[in-house]
PDB file of C-alpha atoms and ligand atoms in Angstrom:
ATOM      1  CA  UNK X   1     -16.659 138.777  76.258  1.00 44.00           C
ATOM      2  CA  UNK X   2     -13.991 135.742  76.887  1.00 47.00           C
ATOM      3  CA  UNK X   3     -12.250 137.833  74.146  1.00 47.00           C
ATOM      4  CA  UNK X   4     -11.885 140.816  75.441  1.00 46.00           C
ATOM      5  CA  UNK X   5     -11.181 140.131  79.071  1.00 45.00           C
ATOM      6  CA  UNK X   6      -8.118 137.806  77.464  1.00 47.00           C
ATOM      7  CA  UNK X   7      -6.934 140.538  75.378  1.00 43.00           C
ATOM      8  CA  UNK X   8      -7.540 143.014  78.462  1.00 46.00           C
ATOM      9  CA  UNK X   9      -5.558 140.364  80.958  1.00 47.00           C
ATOM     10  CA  UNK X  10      -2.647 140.326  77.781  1.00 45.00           C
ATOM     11  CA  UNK X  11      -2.596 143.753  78.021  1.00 45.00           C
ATOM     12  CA  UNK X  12      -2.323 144.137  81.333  1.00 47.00           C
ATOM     13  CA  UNK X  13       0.988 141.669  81.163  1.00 45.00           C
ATOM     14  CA  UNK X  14       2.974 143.336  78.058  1.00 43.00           C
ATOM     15  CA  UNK X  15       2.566 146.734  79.683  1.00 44.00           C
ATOM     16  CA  UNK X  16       3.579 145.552  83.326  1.00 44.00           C
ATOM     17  CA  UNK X  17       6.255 143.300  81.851  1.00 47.00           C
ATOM     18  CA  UNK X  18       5.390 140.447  83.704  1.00 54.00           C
ATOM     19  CA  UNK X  19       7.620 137.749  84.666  1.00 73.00           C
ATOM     20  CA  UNK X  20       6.388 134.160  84.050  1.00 87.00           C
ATOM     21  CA  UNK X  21       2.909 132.999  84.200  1.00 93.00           C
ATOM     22  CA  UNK X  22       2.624 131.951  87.973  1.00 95.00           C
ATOM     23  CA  UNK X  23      -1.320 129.760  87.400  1.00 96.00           C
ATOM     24  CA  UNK X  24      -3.798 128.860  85.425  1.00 95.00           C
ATOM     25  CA  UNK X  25      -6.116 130.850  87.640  1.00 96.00           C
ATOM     26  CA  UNK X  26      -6.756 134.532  85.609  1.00 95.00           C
ATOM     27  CA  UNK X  27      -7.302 136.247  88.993  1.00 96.00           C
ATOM     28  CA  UNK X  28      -4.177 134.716  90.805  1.00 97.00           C
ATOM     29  CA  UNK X  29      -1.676 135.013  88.204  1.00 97.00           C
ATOM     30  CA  UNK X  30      -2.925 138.669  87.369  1.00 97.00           C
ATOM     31  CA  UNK X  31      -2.918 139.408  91.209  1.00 97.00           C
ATOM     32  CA  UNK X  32       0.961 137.853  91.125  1.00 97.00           C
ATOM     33  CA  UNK X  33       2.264 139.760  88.301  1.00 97.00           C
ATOM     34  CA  UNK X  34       1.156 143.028  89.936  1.00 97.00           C
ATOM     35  CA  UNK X  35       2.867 142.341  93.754  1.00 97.00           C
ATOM     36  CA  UNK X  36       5.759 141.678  91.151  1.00 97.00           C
ATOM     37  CA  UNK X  37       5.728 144.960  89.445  1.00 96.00           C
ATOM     38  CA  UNK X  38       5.397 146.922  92.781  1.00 97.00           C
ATOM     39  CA  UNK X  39       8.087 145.053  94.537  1.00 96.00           C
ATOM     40  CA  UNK X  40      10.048 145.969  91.057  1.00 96.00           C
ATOM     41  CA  UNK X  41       9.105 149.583  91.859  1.00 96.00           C
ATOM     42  CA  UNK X  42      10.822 149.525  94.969  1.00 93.00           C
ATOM     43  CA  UNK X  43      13.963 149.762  92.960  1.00 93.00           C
ATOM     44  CA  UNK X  44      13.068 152.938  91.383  1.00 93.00           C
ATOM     45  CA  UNK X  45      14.868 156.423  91.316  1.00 91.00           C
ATOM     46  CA  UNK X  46      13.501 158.532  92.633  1.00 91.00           C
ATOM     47  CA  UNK X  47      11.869 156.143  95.150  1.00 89.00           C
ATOM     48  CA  UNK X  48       8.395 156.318  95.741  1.00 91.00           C
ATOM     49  CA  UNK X  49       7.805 156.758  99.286  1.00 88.00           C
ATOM     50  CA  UNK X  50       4.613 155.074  99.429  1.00 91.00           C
ATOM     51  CA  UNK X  51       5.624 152.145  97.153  1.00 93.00           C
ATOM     52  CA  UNK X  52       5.928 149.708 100.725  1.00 92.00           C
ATOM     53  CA  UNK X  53       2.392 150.761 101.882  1.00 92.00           C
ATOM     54  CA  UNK X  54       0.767 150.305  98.168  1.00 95.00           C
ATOM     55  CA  UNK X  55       2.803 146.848  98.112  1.00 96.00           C
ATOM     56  CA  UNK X  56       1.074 145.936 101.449  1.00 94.00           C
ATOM     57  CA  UNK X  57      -2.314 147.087 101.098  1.00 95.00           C
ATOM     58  CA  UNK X  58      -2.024 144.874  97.766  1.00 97.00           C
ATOM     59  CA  UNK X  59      -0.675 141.887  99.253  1.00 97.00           C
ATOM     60  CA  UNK X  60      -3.329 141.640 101.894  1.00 97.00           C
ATOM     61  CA  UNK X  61      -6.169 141.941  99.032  1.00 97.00           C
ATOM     62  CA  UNK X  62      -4.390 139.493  97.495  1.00 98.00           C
ATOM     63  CA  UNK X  63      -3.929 137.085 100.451  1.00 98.00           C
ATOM     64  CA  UNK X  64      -7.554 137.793 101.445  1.00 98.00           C
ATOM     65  CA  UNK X  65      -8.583 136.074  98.575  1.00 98.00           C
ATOM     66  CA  UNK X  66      -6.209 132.934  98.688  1.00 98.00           C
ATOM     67  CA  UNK X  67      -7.565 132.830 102.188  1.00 98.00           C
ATOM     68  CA  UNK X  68     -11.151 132.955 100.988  1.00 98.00           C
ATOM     69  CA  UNK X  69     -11.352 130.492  98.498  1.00 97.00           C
ATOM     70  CA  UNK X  70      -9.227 127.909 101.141  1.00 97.00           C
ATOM     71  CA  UNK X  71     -12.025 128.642 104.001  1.00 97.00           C
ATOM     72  CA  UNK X  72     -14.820 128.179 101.527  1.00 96.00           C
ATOM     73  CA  UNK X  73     -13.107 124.862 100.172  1.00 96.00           C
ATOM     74  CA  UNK X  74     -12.028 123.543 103.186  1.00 97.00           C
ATOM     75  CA  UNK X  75      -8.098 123.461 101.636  1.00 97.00           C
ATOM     76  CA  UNK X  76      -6.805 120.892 104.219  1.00 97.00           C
ATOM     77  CA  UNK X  77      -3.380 123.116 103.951  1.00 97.00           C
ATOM     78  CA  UNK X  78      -4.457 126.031 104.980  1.00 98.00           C
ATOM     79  CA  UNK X  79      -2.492 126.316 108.129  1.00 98.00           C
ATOM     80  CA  UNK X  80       0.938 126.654 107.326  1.00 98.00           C
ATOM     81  CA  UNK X  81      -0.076 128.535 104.022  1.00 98.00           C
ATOM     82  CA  UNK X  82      -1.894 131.961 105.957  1.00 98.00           C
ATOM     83  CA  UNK X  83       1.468 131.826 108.282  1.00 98.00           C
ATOM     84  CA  UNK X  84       3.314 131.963 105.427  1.00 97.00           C
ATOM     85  CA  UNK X  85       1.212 135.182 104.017  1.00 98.00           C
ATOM     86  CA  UNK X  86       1.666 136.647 107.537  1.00 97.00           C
ATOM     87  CA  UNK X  87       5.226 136.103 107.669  1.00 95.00           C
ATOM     88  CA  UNK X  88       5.388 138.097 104.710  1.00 95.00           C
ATOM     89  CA  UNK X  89       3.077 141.196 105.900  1.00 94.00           C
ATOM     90  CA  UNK X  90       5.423 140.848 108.685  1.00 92.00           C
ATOM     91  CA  UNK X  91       8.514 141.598 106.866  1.00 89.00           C
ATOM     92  CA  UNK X  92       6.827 144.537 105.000  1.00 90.00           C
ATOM     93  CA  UNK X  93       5.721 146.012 107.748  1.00 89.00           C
ATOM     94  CA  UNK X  94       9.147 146.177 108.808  1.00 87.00           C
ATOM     95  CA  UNK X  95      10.384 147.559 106.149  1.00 86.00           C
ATOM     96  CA  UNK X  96       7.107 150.466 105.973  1.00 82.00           C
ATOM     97  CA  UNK X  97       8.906 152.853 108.148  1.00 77.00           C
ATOM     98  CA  UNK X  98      11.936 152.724 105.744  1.00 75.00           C
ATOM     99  CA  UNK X  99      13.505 155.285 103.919  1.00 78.00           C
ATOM    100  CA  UNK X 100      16.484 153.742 101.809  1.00 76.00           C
ATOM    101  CA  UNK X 101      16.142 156.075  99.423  1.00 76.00           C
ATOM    102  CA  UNK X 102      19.033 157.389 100.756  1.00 70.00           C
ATOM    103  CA  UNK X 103      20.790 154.133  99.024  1.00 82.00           C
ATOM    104  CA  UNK X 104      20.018 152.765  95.989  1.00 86.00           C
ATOM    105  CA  UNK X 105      22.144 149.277  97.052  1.00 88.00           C
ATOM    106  CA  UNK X 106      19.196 149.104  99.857  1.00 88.00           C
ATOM    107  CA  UNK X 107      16.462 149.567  97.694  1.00 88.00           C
ATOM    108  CA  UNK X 108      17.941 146.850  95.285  1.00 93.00           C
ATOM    109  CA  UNK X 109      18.399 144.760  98.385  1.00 92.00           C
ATOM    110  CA  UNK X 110      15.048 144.971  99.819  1.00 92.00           C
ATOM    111  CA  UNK X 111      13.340 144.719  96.517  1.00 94.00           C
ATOM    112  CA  UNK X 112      15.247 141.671  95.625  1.00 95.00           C
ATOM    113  CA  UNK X 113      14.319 140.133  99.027  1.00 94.00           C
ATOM    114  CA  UNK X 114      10.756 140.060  98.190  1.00 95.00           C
ATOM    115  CA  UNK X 115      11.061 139.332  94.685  1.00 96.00           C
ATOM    116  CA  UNK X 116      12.621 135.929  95.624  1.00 95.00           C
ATOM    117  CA  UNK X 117      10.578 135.329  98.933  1.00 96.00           C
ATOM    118  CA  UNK X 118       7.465 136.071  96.187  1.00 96.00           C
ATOM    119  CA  UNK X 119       8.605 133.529  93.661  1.00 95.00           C
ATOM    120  CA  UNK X 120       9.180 131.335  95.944  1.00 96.00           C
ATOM    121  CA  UNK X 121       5.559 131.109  97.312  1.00 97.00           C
ATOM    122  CA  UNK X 122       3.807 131.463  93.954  1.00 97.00           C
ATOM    123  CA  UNK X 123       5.847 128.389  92.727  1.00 95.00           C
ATOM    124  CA  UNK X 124       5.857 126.312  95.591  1.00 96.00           C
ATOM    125  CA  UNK X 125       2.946 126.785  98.273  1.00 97.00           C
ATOM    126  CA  UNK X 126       0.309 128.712  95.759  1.00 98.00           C
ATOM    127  CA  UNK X 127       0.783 125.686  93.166  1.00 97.00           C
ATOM    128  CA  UNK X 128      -0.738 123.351  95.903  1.00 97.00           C
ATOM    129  CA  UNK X 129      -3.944 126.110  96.330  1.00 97.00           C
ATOM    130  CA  UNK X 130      -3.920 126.384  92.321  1.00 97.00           C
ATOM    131  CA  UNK X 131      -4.084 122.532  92.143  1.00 96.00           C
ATOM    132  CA  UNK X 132      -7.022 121.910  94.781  1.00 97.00           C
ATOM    133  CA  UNK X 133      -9.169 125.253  93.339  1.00 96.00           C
ATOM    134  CA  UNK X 134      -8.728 123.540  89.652  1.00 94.00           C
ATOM    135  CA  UNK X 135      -9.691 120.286  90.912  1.00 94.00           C
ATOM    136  CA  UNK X 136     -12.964 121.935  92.566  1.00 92.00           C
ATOM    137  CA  UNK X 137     -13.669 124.117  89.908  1.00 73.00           C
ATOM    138  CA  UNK X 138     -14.428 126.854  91.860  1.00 60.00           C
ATOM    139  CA  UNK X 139     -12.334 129.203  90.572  1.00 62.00           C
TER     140      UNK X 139
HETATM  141 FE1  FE2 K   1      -0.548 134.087  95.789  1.00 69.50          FE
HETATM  142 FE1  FE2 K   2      -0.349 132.430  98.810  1.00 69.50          FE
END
């Protein structure tokens, strides 16, 4: 059963061509490598015009979850962690009524603004949440 969810998860990585492995925690680092993919998708010709929503309604899932497991473990840095995840819904939903389809150079611009505001978090503030949900074994 381990097996096959592995293989599944490895799967799941070679097709989406994943950049680096952002945790130990399956759920989180599968979760991460998807936002990655759609926020590569933004880049896409022709571009998708529903790629922002799908790349929203994803994030929130995803920072649902984070937001969970720190209310059910009482993370003591929750705070400044669920301002940073609504920062970033912020900035999407900015960009939701967008249409730079128009220009490639935006869509490049855009996507690579997430794709750095992404790594950032996953390799700074989510290492911190990764840590403390290892250490309660909770995961
Ligand atoms: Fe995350
Ligand atoms: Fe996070």
């Amino acid at each position: 059963m381990a097996a096959a969810f592995a293989i599944l998860w490895f799967n799941l990585i070679v097709e989406i061509g994943a950049m680096q492995k952002t945790s130990d925690i399956i759920w989180q680092d599968t979760q991460h490598q998807v936002l990655f993919e759609l926020i590569d998708q933004i880049k896409e010709v022709p571009f998708d015009p529903d790629i922002f929503l799908r790349l929203k309604l994803y994030a929130e899932h995803h920072f649902i979850l984070e937001e969970t497991y720190m209310a059910n473990l009482d993370y003591p840095h929750a705070a400044p962690h669920i301002e940073a995840h609504n920062r970033f819904c912020e900035e999407l939903a900015a960009m939701l009524d967008n249409d730079p389809s128009m220009h490639l150079a935006l869509q490049v611009l855009l996507s690579d603004f997430l794709y750095k505001w992404l790594k950032l978090h996953v390799l700074g503030i989510d290492k911190k949440l990764e840590d403390f949900v290892m250490k309660s074994s909770s995961q």
